[in-house]
Amino acid sequence: MHDEGTLIVSKQTIMIALRACQHLPTQMEPDQILELVNAFYDVTVKKGIVSDVDIGGAFVSLLGKCGRIDDAERIFSGLSAHDIPSWTKMMSAYIENGHPDKALQIFARIERSDMSLDQHTIAVTIQACIMTLDLGDSTFLRKDIMLEIGRALHTKARKRHLVSNVFISSNLITMYGKCGHIIEAENL
């Protein structure tokens, strides 16, 4: 829509554009995507909606995909509120950039809160456990800790009837396998 020669941009328009950008990382260079992200960011700052949890979450996700974890953290920290989807997007950004430990710190924070995990958060947290196991750092008994976290998530997924979710079940199978618990993996 136009108003006296000025384009009127709504939150919905920005959300649609940011969602469309989610599919660009395979089609464009990260620098080109960052140009678009910066342009949208400038618009959201001018409109005063940059701290909106949905808008900010979309930026966090995009910046994570572009390898700009510091920028993703800055946007995330500036959100007016945090919900499960925004926490999960920050966790995903950490995982995509090789920081499963930070993703697991967020998971611990969520667990201490009154928020309820959704299927995406469970799948991403199990993915963080798998990545931690892949790093091969056996200090602090990581394998046992990751197995304990994975089992707790498996229990939560079972209680919420989410084990049939392909991302959750495949991540659980991988996690159990990496921990040497083949029977538990086979039972899924």
Short mmCIF file of C-alpha atoms in Angstrom, two decimals:
data_model
loop_
_atom_site.label_atom_id
_atom_site.label_comp_id
_atom_site.label_asym_id
_atom_site.label_seq_id
_atom_site.Cartn_x
_atom_site.Cartn_y
_atom_site.Cartn_z
CA MET A 1 0.00 0.00 0.00
CA HIS A 2 1.08 3.55 -0.66
CA ASP A 3 0.42 6.60 1.46
CA GLU A 4 1.42 9.91 -0.15
CA GLY A 5 4.23 8.22 -2.09
CA THR A 6 5.46 6.26 0.93
CA LEU A 7 5.25 2.52 1.17
CA ILE A 8 3.40 1.38 4.28
CA VAL A 9 5.00 -1.74 5.71
CA SER A 10 3.21 -3.80 8.34
CA LYS A 11 4.53 -6.38 10.76
CA GLN A 12 2.87 -9.08 8.64
CA THR A 13 4.63 -7.85 5.50
CA ILE A 14 8.00 -7.94 7.25
CA MET A 15 7.29 -11.44 8.64
CA ILE A 16 6.42 -12.72 5.16
CA ALA A 17 9.60 -11.19 3.73
CA LEU A 18 11.75 -12.62 6.52
CA ARG A 19 10.20 -16.07 6.08
CA ALA A 20 10.94 -15.87 2.36
CA CYS A 21 14.55 -15.01 3.20
CA GLN A 22 14.77 -18.24 5.24
CA HIS A 23 14.97 -20.13 1.95
CA LEU A 24 17.64 -17.93 0.38
CA PRO A 25 20.79 -19.32 2.04
CA THR A 26 20.95 -22.09 -0.55
CA GLN A 27 20.34 -19.72 -3.46
CA MET A 28 22.38 -16.63 -2.52
CA GLU A 29 25.69 -15.75 -0.96
CA PRO A 30 25.54 -14.91 2.78
CA ASP A 31 26.65 -11.31 2.10
CA GLN A 32 23.71 -10.80 -0.28
CA ILE A 33 21.30 -12.21 2.30
CA LEU A 34 22.81 -9.97 4.98
CA GLU A 35 22.13 -6.94 2.78
CA LEU A 36 18.45 -7.90 2.71
CA VAL A 37 18.40 -8.64 6.44
CA ASN A 38 19.98 -5.26 7.19
CA ALA A 39 17.42 -3.48 5.01
CA PHE A 40 14.55 -5.22 6.82
CA TYR A 41 16.22 -4.53 10.15
CA ASP A 42 16.38 -0.81 9.36
CA VAL A 43 12.65 -0.83 8.54
CA THR A 44 11.80 -2.59 11.81
CA VAL A 45 13.89 -0.09 13.79
CA LYS A 46 12.10 2.82 12.11
CA LYS A 47 8.72 1.22 12.80
CA GLY A 48 9.71 0.48 16.42
CA ILE A 49 8.99 -3.24 16.13
CA VAL A 50 12.52 -4.64 16.19
CA SER A 51 12.00 -5.94 19.73
CA ASP A 52 8.81 -7.83 18.78
CA VAL A 53 9.29 -11.49 19.66
CA ASP A 54 8.11 -12.78 16.26
CA ILE A 55 10.14 -10.28 14.22
CA GLY A 56 13.20 -10.72 16.42
CA GLY A 57 12.91 -14.50 16.28
CA ALA A 58 12.88 -14.38 12.50
CA PHE A 59 16.01 -12.21 12.53
CA VAL A 60 17.73 -14.57 14.98
CA SER A 61 17.00 -17.51 12.72
CA LEU A 62 18.25 -15.75 9.58
CA LEU A 63 21.37 -14.36 11.20
CA GLY A 64 22.17 -17.81 12.59
CA LYS A 65 21.90 -19.31 9.11
CA CYS A 66 24.27 -16.62 7.83
CA GLY A 67 26.85 -17.35 10.54
CA ARG A 68 26.27 -14.05 12.34
CA ILE A 69 25.82 -15.47 15.84
CA ASP A 70 26.92 -12.25 17.61
CA ASP A 71 24.24 -10.29 15.76
CA ALA A 72 21.68 -13.02 16.51
CA GLU A 73 22.55 -12.81 20.22
CA ARG A 74 22.25 -9.02 20.17
CA ILE A 75 18.79 -9.16 18.56
CA PHE A 76 17.69 -11.95 20.91
CA SER A 77 18.84 -9.99 23.97
CA GLY A 78 16.85 -6.97 22.81
CA LEU A 79 13.52 -8.79 22.46
CA SER A 80 10.69 -7.43 24.58
CA ALA A 81 9.85 -10.97 25.68
CA HIS A 82 11.03 -14.51 25.04
CA ASP A 83 8.77 -17.42 24.20
CA ILE A 84 9.50 -21.05 23.35
CA PRO A 85 9.80 -20.39 19.58
CA SER A 86 12.28 -17.54 20.11
CA TRP A 87 14.36 -19.59 22.58
CA THR A 88 14.34 -22.50 20.12
CA LYS A 89 15.48 -20.25 17.26
CA MET A 90 18.39 -19.03 19.37
CA MET A 91 19.26 -22.63 20.24
CA SER A 92 19.18 -23.54 16.53
CA ALA A 93 21.43 -20.59 15.70
CA TYR A 94 23.95 -21.80 18.27
CA ILE A 95 23.85 -25.34 16.89
CA GLU A 96 24.21 -24.14 13.28
CA ASN A 97 27.30 -22.23 14.35
CA GLY A 98 28.94 -25.04 16.34
CA HIS A 99 27.96 -24.01 19.87
CA PRO A 100 25.84 -26.86 21.26
CA ASP A 101 26.98 -25.98 24.77
CA LYS A 102 25.25 -22.60 24.52
CA ALA A 103 22.11 -24.27 23.16
CA LEU A 104 22.12 -26.61 26.17
CA GLN A 105 22.52 -23.62 28.49
CA ILE A 106 19.34 -22.17 27.01
CA PHE A 107 17.62 -25.53 27.48
CA ALA A 108 18.64 -25.49 31.17
CA ARG A 109 17.21 -21.98 31.49
CA ILE A 110 13.93 -23.07 29.89
CA GLU A 111 13.75 -26.04 32.25
CA ARG A 112 14.09 -23.71 35.24
CA SER A 113 11.24 -21.55 33.94
CA ASP A 114 7.55 -22.31 33.79
CA MET A 115 7.59 -22.68 30.00
CA SER A 116 6.55 -25.94 28.41
CA LEU A 117 8.77 -27.47 25.73
CA ASP A 118 7.29 -27.98 22.29
CA GLN A 119 8.26 -30.56 19.69
CA HIS A 120 10.77 -28.22 18.04
CA THR A 121 12.56 -27.45 21.30
CA ILE A 122 12.79 -31.13 22.18
CA ALA A 123 14.20 -32.02 18.74
CA VAL A 124 16.71 -29.13 18.79
CA THR A 125 17.87 -29.99 22.32
CA ILE A 126 18.47 -33.61 21.34
CA GLN A 127 20.37 -32.28 18.32
CA ALA A 128 22.55 -30.22 20.70
CA CYS A 129 23.26 -33.41 22.67
CA ILE A 130 24.27 -35.21 19.46
CA MET A 131 26.56 -32.38 18.41
CA THR A 132 28.16 -32.33 21.85
CA LEU A 133 28.81 -36.06 21.52
CA ASP A 134 30.25 -35.49 18.02
CA LEU A 135 32.74 -32.98 19.39
CA GLY A 136 34.36 -35.89 21.21
CA ASP A 137 35.16 -33.96 24.37
CA SER A 138 34.81 -36.67 26.99
CA THR A 139 35.69 -34.43 29.92
CA PHE A 140 33.03 -33.92 32.55
CA LEU A 141 31.50 -37.26 31.61
CA ARG A 142 29.73 -35.64 28.64
CA LYS A 143 28.47 -38.95 27.28
CA ASP A 144 26.63 -39.77 30.50
CA ILE A 145 25.25 -36.24 30.82
CA MET A 146 24.04 -36.19 27.21
CA LEU A 147 22.44 -39.61 27.72
CA GLU A 148 20.70 -38.35 30.86
CA ILE A 149 19.39 -35.24 29.06
CA GLY A 150 18.32 -37.34 26.07
CA ARG A 151 16.46 -39.82 28.25
CA ALA A 152 14.68 -36.97 30.06
CA LEU A 153 13.64 -35.50 26.71
CA HIS A 154 12.53 -38.93 25.53
CA THR A 155 10.31 -39.19 28.61
CA LYS A 156 8.85 -35.71 27.98
CA ALA A 157 8.24 -36.57 24.32
CA ARG A 158 6.55 -39.84 25.30
CA LYS A 159 4.27 -38.08 27.81
CA ARG A 160 3.23 -35.56 25.15
CA HIS A 161 2.82 -38.22 22.45
CA LEU A 162 5.62 -36.67 20.38
CA VAL A 163 7.85 -39.71 19.90
CA SER A 164 6.23 -40.30 16.50
CA ASN A 165 7.61 -36.94 15.34
CA VAL A 166 10.26 -37.91 12.78
CA PHE A 167 12.77 -35.30 13.95
CA ILE A 168 12.46 -36.30 17.59
CA SER A 169 12.56 -40.04 16.97
CA SER A 170 15.46 -39.89 14.49
CA ASN A 171 17.45 -37.61 16.82
CA LEU A 172 16.76 -39.96 19.74
CA ILE A 173 17.93 -42.96 17.69
CA THR A 174 21.13 -41.11 16.76
CA MET A 175 21.74 -39.96 20.32
CA TYR A 176 21.20 -43.43 21.81
CA GLY A 177 23.43 -44.95 19.14
CA LYS A 178 26.26 -42.49 19.83
CA CYS A 179 25.99 -43.30 23.52
CA GLY A 180 26.25 -47.02 22.77
CA HIS A 181 22.67 -47.77 23.84
CA ILE A 182 21.63 -49.68 20.75
CA ILE A 183 18.67 -51.47 22.36
CA GLU A 184 17.10 -48.15 23.37
CA ALA A 185 17.64 -46.92 19.80
CA GLU A 186 16.07 -50.07 18.36
CA ASN A 187 13.05 -49.74 20.67
CA LEU A 188 12.11 -46.48 19.02
#
